[in-house]
JSON list of C-alpha atoms in Angstrom, two decimals:
[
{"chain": "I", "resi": 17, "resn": "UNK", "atom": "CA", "xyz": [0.00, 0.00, 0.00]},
{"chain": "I", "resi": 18, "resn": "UNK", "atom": "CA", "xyz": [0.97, 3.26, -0.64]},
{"chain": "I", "resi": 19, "resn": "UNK", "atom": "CA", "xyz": [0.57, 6.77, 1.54]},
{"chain": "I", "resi": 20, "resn": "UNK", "atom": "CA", "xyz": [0.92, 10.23, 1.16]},
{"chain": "I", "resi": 21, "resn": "UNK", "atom": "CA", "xyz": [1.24, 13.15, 3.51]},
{"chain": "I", "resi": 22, "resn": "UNK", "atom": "CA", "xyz": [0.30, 16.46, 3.28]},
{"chain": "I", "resi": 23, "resn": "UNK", "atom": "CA", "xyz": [0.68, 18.16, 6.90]},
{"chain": "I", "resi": 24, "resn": "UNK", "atom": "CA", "xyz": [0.03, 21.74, 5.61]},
{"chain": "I", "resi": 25, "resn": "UNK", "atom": "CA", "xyz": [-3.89, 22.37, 5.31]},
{"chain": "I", "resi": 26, "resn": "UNK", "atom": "CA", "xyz": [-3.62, 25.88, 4.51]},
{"chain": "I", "resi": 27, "resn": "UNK", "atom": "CA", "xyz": [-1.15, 28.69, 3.52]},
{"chain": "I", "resi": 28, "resn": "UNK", "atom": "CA", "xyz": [-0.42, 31.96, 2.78]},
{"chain": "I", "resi": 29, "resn": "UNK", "atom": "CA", "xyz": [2.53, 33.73, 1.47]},
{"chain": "I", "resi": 30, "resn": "UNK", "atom": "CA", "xyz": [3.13, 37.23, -0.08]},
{"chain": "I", "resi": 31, "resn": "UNK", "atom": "CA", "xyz": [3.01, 38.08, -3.53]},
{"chain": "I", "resi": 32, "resn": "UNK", "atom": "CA", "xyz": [6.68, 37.25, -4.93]},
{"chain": "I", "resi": 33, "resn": "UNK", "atom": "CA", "xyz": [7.76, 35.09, -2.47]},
{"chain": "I", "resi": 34, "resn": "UNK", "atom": "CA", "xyz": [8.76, 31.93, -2.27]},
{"chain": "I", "resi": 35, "resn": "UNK", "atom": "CA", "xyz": [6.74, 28.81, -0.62]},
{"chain": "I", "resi": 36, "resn": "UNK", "atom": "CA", "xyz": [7.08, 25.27, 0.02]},
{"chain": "I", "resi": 37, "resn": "UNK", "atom": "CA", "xyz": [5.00, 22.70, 0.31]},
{"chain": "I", "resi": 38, "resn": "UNK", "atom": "CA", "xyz": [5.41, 19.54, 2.54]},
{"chain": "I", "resi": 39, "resn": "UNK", "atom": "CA", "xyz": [4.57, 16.16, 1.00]},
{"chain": "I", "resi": 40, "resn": "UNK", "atom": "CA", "xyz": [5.92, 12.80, 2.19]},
{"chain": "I", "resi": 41, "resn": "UNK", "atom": "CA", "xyz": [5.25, 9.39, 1.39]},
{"chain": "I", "resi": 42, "resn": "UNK", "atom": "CA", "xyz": [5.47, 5.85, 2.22]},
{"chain": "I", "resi": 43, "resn": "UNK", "atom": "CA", "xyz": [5.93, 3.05, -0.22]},
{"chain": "I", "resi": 44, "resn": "UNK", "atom": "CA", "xyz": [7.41, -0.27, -0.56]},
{"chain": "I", "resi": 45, "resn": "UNK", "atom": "CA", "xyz": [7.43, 0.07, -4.67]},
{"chain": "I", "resi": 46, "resn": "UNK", "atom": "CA", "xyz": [11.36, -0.21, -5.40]},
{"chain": "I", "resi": 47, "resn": "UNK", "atom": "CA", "xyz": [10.31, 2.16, -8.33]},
{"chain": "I", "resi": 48, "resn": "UNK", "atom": "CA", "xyz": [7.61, 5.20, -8.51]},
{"chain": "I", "resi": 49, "resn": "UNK", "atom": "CA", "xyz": [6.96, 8.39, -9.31]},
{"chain": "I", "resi": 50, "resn": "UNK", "atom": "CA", "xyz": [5.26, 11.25, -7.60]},
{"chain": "I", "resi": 51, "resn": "UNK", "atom": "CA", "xyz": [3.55, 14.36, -8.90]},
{"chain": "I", "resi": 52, "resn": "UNK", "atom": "CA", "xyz": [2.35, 17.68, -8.24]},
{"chain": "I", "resi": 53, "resn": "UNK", "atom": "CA", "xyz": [-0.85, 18.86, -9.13]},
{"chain": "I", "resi": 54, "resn": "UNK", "atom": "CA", "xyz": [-2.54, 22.63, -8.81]},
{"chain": "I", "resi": 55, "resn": "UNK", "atom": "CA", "xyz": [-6.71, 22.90, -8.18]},
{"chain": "I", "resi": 56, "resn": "UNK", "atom": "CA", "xyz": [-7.58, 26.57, -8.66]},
{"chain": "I", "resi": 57, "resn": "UNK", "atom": "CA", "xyz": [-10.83, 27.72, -7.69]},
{"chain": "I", "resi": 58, "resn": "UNK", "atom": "CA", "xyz": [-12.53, 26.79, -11.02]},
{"chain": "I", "resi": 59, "resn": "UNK", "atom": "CA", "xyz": [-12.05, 23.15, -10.24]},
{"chain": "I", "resi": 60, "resn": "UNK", "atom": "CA", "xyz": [-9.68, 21.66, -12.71]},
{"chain": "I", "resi": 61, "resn": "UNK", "atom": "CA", "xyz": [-6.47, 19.34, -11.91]},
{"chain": "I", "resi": 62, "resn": "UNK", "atom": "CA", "xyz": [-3.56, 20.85, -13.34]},
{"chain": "I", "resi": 63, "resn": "UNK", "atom": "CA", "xyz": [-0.39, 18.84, -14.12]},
{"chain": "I", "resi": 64, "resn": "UNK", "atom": "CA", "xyz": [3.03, 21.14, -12.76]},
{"chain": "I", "resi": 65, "resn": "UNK", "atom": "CA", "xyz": [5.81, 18.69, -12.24]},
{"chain": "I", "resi": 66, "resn": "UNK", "atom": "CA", "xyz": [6.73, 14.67, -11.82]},
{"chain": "I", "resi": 67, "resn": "UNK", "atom": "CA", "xyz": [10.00, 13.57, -9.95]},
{"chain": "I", "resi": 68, "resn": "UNK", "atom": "CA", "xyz": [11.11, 9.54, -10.77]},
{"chain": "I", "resi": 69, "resn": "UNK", "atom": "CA", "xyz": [12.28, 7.45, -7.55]},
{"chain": "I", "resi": 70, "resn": "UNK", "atom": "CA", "xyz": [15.65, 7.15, -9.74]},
{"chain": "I", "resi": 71, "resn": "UNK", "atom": "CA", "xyz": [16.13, 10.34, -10.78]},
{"chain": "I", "resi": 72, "resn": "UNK", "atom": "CA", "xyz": [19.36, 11.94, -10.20]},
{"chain": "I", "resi": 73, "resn": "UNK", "atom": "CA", "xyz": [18.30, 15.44, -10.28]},
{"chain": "I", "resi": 74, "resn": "UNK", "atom": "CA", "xyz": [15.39, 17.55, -8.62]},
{"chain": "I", "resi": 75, "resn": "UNK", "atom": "CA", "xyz": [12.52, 18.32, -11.09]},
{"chain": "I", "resi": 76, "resn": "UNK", "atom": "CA", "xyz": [12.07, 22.01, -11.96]},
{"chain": "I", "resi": 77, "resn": "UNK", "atom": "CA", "xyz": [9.33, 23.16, -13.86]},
{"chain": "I", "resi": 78, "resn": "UNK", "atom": "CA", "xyz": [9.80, 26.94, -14.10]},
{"chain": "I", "resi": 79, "resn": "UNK", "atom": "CA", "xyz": [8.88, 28.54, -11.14]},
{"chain": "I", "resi": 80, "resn": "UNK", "atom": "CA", "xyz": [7.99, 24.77, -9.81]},
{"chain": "I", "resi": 81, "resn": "UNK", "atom": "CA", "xyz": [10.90, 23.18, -8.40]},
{"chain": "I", "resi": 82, "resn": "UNK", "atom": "CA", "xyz": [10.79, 19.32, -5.96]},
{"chain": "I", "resi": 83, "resn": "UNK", "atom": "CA", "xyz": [12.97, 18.89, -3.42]},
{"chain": "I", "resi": 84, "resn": "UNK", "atom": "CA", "xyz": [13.31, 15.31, -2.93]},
{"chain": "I", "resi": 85, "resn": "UNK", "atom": "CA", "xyz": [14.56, 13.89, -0.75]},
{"chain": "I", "resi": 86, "resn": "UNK", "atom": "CA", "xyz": [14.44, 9.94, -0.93]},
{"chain": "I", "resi": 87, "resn": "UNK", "atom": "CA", "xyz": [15.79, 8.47, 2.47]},
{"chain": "I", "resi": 88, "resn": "UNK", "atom": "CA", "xyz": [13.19, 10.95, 4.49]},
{"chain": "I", "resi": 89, "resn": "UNK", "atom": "CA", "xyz": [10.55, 9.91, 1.66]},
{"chain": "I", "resi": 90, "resn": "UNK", "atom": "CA", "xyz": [9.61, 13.70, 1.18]},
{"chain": "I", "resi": 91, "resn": "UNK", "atom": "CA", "xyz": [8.79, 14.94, -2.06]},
{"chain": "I", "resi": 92, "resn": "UNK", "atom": "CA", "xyz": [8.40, 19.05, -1.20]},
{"chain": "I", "resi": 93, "resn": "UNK", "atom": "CA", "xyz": [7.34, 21.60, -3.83]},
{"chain": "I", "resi": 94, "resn": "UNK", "atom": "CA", "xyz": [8.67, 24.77, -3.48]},
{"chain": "I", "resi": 95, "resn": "UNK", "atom": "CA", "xyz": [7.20, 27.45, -5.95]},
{"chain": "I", "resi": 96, "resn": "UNK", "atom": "CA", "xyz": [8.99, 30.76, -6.28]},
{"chain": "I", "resi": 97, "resn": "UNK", "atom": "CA", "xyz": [8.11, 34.17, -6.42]},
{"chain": "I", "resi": 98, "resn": "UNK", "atom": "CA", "xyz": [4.63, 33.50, -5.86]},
{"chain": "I", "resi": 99, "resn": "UNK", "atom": "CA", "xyz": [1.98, 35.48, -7.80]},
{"chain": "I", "resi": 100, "resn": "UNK", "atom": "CA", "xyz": [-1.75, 35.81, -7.38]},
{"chain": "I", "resi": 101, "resn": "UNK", "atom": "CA", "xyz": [-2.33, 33.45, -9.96]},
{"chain": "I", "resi": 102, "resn": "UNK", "atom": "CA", "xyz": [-0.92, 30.80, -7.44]},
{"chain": "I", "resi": 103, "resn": "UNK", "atom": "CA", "xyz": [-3.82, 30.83, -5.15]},
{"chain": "I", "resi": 104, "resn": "UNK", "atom": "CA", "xyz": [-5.03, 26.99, -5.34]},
{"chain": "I", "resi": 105, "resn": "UNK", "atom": "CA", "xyz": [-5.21, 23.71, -3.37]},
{"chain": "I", "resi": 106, "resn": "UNK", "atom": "CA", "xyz": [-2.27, 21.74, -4.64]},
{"chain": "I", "resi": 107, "resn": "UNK", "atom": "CA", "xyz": [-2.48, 17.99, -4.05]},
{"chain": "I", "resi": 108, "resn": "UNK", "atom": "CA", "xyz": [0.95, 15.40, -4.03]},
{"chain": "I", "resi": 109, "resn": "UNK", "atom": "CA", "xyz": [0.20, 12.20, -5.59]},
{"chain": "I", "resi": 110, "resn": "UNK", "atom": "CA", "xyz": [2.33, 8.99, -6.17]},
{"chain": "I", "resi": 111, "resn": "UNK", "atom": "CA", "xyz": [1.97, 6.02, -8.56]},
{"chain": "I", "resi": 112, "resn": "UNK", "atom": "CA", "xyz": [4.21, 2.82, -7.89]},
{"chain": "I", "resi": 113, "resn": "UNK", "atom": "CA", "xyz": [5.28, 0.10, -9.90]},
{"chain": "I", "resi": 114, "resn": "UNK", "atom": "CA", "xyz": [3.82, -2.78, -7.98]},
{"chain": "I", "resi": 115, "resn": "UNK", "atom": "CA", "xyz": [-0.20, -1.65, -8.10]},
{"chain": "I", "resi": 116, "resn": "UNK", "atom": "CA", "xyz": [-1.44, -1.36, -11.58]},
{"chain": "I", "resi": 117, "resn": "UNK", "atom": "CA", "xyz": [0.63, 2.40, -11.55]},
{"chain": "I", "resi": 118, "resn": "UNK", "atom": "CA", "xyz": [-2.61, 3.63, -9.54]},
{"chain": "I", "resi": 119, "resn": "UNK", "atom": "CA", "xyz": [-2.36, 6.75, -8.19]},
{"chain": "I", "resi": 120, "resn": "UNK", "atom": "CA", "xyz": [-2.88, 7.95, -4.65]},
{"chain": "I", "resi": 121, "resn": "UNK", "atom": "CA", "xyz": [-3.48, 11.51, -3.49]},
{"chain": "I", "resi": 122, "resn": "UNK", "atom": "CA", "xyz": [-2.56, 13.47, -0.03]},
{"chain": "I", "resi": 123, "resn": "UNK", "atom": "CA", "xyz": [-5.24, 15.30, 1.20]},
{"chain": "I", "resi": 124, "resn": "UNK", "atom": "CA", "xyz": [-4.18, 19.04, -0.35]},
{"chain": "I", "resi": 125, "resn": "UNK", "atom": "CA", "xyz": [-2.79, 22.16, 0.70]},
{"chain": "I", "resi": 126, "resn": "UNK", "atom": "CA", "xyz": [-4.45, 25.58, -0.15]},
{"chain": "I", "resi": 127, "resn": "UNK", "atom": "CA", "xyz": [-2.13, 28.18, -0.79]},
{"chain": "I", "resi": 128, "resn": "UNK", "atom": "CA", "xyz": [-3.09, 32.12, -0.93]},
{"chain": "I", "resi": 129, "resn": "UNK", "atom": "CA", "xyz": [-0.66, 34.68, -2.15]},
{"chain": "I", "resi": 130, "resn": "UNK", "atom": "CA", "xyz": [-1.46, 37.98, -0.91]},
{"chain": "I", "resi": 131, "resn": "UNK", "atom": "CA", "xyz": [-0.59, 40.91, -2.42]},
{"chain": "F", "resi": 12, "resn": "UNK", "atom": "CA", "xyz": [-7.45, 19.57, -28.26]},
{"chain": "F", "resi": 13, "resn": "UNK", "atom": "CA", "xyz": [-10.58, 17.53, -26.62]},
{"chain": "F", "resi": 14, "resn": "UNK", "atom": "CA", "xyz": [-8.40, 15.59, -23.58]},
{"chain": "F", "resi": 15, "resn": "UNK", "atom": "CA", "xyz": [-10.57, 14.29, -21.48]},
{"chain": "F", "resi": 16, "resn": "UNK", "atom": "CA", "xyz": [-14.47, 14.66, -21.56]},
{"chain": "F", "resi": 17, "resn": "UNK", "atom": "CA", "xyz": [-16.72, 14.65, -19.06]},
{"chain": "F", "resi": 18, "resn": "UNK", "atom": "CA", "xyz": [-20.66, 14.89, -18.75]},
{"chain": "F", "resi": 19, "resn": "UNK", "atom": "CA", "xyz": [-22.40, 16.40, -17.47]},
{"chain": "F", "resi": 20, "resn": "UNK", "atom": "CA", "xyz": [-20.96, 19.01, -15.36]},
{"chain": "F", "resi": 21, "resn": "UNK", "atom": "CA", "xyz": [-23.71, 19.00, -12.84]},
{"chain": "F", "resi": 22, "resn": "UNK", "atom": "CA", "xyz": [-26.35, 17.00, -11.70]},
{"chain": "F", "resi": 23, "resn": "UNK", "atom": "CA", "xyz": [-28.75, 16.24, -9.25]},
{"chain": "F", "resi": 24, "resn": "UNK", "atom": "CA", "xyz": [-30.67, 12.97, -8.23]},
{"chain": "F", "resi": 25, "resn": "UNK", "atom": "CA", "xyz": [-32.78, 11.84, -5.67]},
{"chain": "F", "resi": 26, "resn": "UNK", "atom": "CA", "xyz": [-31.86, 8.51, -3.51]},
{"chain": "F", "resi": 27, "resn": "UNK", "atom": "CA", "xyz": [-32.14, 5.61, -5.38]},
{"chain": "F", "resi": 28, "resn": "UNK", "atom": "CA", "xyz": [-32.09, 6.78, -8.75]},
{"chain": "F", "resi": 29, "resn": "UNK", "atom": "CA", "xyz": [-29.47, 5.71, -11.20]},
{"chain": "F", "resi": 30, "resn": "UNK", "atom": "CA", "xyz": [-27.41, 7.38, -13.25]},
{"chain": "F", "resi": 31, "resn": "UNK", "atom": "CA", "xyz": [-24.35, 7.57, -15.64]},
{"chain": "F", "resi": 32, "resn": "UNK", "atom": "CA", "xyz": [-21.62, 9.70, -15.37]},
{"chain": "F", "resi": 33, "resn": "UNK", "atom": "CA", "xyz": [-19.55, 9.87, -18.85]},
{"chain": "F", "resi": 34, "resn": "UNK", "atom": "CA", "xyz": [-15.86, 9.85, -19.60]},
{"chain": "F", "resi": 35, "resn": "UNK", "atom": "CA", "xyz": [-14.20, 10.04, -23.33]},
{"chain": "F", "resi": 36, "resn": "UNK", "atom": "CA", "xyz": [-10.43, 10.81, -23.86]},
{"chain": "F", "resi": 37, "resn": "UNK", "atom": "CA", "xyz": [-9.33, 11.23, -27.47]},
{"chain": "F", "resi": 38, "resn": "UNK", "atom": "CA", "xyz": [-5.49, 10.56, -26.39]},
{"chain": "F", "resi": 39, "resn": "UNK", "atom": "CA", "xyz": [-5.63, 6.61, -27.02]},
{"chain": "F", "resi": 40, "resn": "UNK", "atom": "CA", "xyz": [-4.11, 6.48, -23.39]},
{"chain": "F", "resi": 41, "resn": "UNK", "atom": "CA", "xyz": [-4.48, 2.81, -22.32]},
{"chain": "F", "resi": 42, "resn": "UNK", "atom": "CA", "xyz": [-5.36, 3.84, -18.32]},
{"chain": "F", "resi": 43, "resn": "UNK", "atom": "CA", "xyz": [-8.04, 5.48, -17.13]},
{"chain": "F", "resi": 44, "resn": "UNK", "atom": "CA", "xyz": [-9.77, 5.99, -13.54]},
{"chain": "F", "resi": 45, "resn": "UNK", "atom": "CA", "xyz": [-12.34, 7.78, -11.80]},
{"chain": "F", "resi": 46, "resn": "UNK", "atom": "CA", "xyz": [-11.79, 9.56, -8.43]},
{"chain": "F", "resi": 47, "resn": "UNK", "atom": "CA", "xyz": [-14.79, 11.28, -6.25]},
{"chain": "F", "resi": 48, "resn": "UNK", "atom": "CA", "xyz": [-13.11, 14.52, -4.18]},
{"chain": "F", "resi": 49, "resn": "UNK", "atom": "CA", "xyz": [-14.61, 15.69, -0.69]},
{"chain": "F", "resi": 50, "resn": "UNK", "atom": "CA", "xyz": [-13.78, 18.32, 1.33]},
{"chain": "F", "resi": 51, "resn": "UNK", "atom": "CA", "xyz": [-10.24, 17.39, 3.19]},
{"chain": "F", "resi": 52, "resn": "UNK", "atom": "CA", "xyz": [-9.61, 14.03, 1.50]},
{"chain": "F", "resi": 53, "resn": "UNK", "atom": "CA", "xyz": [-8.40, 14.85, -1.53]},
{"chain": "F", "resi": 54, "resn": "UNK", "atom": "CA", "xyz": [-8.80, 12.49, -3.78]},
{"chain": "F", "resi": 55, "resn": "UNK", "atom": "CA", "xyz": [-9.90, 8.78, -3.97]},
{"chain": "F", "resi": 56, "resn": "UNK", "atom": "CA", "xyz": [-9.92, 6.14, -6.74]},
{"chain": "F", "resi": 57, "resn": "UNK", "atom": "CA", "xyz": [-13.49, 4.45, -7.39]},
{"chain": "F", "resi": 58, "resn": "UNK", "atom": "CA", "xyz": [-12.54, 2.34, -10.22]},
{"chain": "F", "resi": 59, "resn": "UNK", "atom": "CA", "xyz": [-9.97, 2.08, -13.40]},
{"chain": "F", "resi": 60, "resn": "UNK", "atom": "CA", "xyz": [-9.26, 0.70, -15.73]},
{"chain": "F", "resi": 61, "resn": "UNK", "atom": "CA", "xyz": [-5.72, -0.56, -18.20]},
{"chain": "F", "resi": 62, "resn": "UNK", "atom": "CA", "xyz": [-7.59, -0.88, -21.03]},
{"chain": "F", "resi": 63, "resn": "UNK", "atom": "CA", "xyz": [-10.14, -2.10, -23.25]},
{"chain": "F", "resi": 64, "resn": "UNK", "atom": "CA", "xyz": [-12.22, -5.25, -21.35]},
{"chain": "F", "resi": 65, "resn": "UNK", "atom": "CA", "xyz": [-10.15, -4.48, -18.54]},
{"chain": "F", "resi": 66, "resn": "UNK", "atom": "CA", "xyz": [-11.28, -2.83, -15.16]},
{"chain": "F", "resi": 67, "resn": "UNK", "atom": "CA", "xyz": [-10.69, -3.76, -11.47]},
{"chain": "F", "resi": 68, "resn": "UNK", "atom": "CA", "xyz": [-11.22, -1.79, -8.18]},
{"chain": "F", "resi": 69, "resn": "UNK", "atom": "CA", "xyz": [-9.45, 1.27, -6.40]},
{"chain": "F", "resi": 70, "resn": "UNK", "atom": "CA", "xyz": [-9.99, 2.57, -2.74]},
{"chain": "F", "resi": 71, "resn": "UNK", "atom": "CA", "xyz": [-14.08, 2.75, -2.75]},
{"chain": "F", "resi": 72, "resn": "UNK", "atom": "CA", "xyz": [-15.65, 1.07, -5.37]},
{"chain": "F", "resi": 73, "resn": "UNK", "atom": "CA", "xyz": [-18.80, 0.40, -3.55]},
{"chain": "F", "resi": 74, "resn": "UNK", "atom": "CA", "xyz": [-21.77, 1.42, -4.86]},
{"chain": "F", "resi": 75, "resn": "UNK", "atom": "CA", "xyz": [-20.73, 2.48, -8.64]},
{"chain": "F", "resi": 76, "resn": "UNK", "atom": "CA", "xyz": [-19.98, -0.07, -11.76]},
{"chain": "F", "resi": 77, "resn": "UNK", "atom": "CA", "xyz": [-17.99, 0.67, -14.52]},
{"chain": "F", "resi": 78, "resn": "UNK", "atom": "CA", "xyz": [-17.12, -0.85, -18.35]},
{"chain": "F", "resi": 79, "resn": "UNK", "atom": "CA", "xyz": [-14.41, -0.38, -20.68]},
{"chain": "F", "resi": 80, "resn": "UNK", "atom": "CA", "xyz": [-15.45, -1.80, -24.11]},
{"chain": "F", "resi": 81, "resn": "UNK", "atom": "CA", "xyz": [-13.41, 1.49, -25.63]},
{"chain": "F", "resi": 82, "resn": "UNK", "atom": "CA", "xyz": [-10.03, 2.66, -25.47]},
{"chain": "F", "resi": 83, "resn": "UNK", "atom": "CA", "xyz": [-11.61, 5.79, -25.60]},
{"chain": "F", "resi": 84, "resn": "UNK", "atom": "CA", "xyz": [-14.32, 5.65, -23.69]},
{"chain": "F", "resi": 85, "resn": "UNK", "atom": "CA", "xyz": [-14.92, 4.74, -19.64]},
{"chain": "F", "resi": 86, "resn": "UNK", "atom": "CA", "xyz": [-18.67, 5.59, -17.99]},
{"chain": "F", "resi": 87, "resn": "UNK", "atom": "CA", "xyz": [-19.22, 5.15, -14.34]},
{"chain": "F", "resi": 88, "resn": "UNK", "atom": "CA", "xyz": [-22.58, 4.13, -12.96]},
{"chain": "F", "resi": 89, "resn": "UNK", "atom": "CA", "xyz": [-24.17, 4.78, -9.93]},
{"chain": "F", "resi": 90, "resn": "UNK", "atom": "CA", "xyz": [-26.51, 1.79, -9.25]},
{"chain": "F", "resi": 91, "resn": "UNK", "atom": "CA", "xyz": [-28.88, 3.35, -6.40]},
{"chain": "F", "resi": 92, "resn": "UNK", "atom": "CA", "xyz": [-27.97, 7.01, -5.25]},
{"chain": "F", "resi": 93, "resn": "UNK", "atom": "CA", "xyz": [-27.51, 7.39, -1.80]},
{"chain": "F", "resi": 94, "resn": "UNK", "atom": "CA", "xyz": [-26.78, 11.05, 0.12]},
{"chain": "F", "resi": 95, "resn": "UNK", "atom": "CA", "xyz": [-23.38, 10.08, 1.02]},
{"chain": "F", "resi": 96, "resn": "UNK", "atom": "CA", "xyz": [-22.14, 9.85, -3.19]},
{"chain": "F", "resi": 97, "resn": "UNK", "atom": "CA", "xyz": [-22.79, 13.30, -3.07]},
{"chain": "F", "resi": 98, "resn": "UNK", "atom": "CA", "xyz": [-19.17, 14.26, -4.58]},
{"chain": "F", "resi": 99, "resn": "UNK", "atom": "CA", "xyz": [-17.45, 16.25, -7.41]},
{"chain": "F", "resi": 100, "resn": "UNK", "atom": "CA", "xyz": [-16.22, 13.27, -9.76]},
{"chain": "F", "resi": 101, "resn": "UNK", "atom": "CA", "xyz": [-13.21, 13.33, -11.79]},
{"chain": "F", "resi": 102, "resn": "UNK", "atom": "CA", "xyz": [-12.54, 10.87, -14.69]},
{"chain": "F", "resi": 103, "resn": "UNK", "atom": "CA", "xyz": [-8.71, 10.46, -15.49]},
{"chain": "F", "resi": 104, "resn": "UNK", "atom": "CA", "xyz": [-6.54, 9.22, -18.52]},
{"chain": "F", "resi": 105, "resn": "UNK", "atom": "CA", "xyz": [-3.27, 7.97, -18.82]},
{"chain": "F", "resi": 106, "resn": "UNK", "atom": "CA", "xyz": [-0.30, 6.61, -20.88]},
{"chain": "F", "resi": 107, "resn": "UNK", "atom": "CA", "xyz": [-0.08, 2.93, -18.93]},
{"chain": "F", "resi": 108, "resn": "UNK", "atom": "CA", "xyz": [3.95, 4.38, -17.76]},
{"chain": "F", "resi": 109, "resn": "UNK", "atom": "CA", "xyz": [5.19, 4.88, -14.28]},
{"chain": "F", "resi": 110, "resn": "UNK", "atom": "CA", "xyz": [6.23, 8.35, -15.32]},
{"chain": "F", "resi": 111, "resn": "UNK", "atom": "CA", "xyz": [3.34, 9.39, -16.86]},
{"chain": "F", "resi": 112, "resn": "UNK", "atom": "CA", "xyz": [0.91, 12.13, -15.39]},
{"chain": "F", "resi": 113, "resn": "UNK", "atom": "CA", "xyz": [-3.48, 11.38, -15.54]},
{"chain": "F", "resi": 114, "resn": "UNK", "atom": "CA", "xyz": [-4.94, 14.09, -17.73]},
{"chain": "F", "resi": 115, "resn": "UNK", "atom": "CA", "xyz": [-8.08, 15.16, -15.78]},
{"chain": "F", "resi": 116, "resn": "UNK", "atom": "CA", "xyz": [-11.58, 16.24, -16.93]},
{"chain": "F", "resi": 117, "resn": "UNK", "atom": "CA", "xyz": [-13.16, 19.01, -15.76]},
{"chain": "F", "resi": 118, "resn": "UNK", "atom": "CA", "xyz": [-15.54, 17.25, -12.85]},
{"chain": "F", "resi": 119, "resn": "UNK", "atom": "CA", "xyz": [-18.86, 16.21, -12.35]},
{"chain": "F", "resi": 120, "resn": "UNK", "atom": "CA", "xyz": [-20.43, 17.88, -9.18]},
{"chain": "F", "resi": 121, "resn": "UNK", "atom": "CA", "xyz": [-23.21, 15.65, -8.45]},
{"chain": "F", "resi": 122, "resn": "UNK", "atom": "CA", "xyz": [-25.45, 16.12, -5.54]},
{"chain": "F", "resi": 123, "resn": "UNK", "atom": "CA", "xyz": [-28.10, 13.33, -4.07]},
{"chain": "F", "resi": 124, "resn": "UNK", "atom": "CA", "xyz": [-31.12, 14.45, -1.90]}
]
């Protein structure tokens, strides 16, 4: 079975900063791959950025960047200079090689970037 | 670029009616799943689905049936409404890879008096 952790229920941060967001995991899969995924008001999913269990390198997407950090099974996403447009509940997810590559979700953080 | 298609956007049933809920993706992606999202659980698999003739479980199945005689297409019923499926639903699609990410639809909000 596979877990994930999202501690941070809600979150604000000024316009242009940075912020990070705490996800970690728990997984027997020797291979998977977690994701990041943005829920603005208007209700879509949004796709931001994907880190592989063997990657060498942290993800960065942009202004999206993952710090991962594999022995502590944390997956963080850090987002910088935050603009208004950032404003959403952003959900961690994982999918593992052992389980049909299902994919579980934390429970969300809302972020809201004042100005 | 169509993605993923859902309908309808809203509804609303009364307890023990049945309904529908469709899901088309025009990607020829081989997975596909549907998750329900309530408030502070994120969200949770129902069914899905790695490809044609092929479906099996996820997290809470119970109470909703699904088919998959389509790549493209995957529709979820609801066999006997109850208050408690009251849920924005989201239909997913996938390339069947570790590393890829589910395209999402937009939702169904669906509401059961």
């Amino acid at each position: 079975a596979q877990k994930i952790t999202q501690t941070q229920p809600g979150m604000f941060v000024q316009e242009k900063e940075a912020v990070t967001l705490d996800c970690t995991y728990d997984t027997s899969d020797p291979s998977y791959g977690l994701f990041w995924y943005k829920q603005p008001s208007s209700g879509e999913m949004i796709f931001l950025i994907y880190q592989g269990s063997y990657d060498q390198q942290n993800a960065t997407e942009g202004r999206y960047s993952l710090n991962f950090q594999k022995a502590r099974k944390s997956a963080n996403l850090v987002i910088s200079a935050s603009q208004l447009g950032d404003s959403a509940m952003y959900f961690c997810a994982m999918r593992g090689d052992s389980n049909d590559y299902k994919l579980s979700f934390g429970a969300g953080t809302t972020v809201t970037v004042r100005a | 670029n169509a993605g993923v298609t859902q309908t309808p956007k809203f509804q609303v049933l009364k307890t023990g009616q049945s309904m529908t809920l469709q899901c088309a993706q025009d990607m020829n992606h081989e997975y596909m799943s549907w998750y329900r999202q309530d408030p502070g659980m994120g969200l949770r698999l129902i069914h899905y689905s790695v490809g044609a003739g092929i479906t099996d479980q996820g997290e809470v199945p119970n109470g909703y049936n699904v088919s998959r005689s389509t790549t493209e297409d995957f529709p979820l019923r609801l066999l006997s409404a109850a208050p408690s499926q009251t849920s924005v639903y989201f239909c997913a699609s996938a390339r069947d890879r570790l590393n890829q990410p589910q395209h999402f639809g937009d939702g169904t909000r669906l509401s059961i008096l």
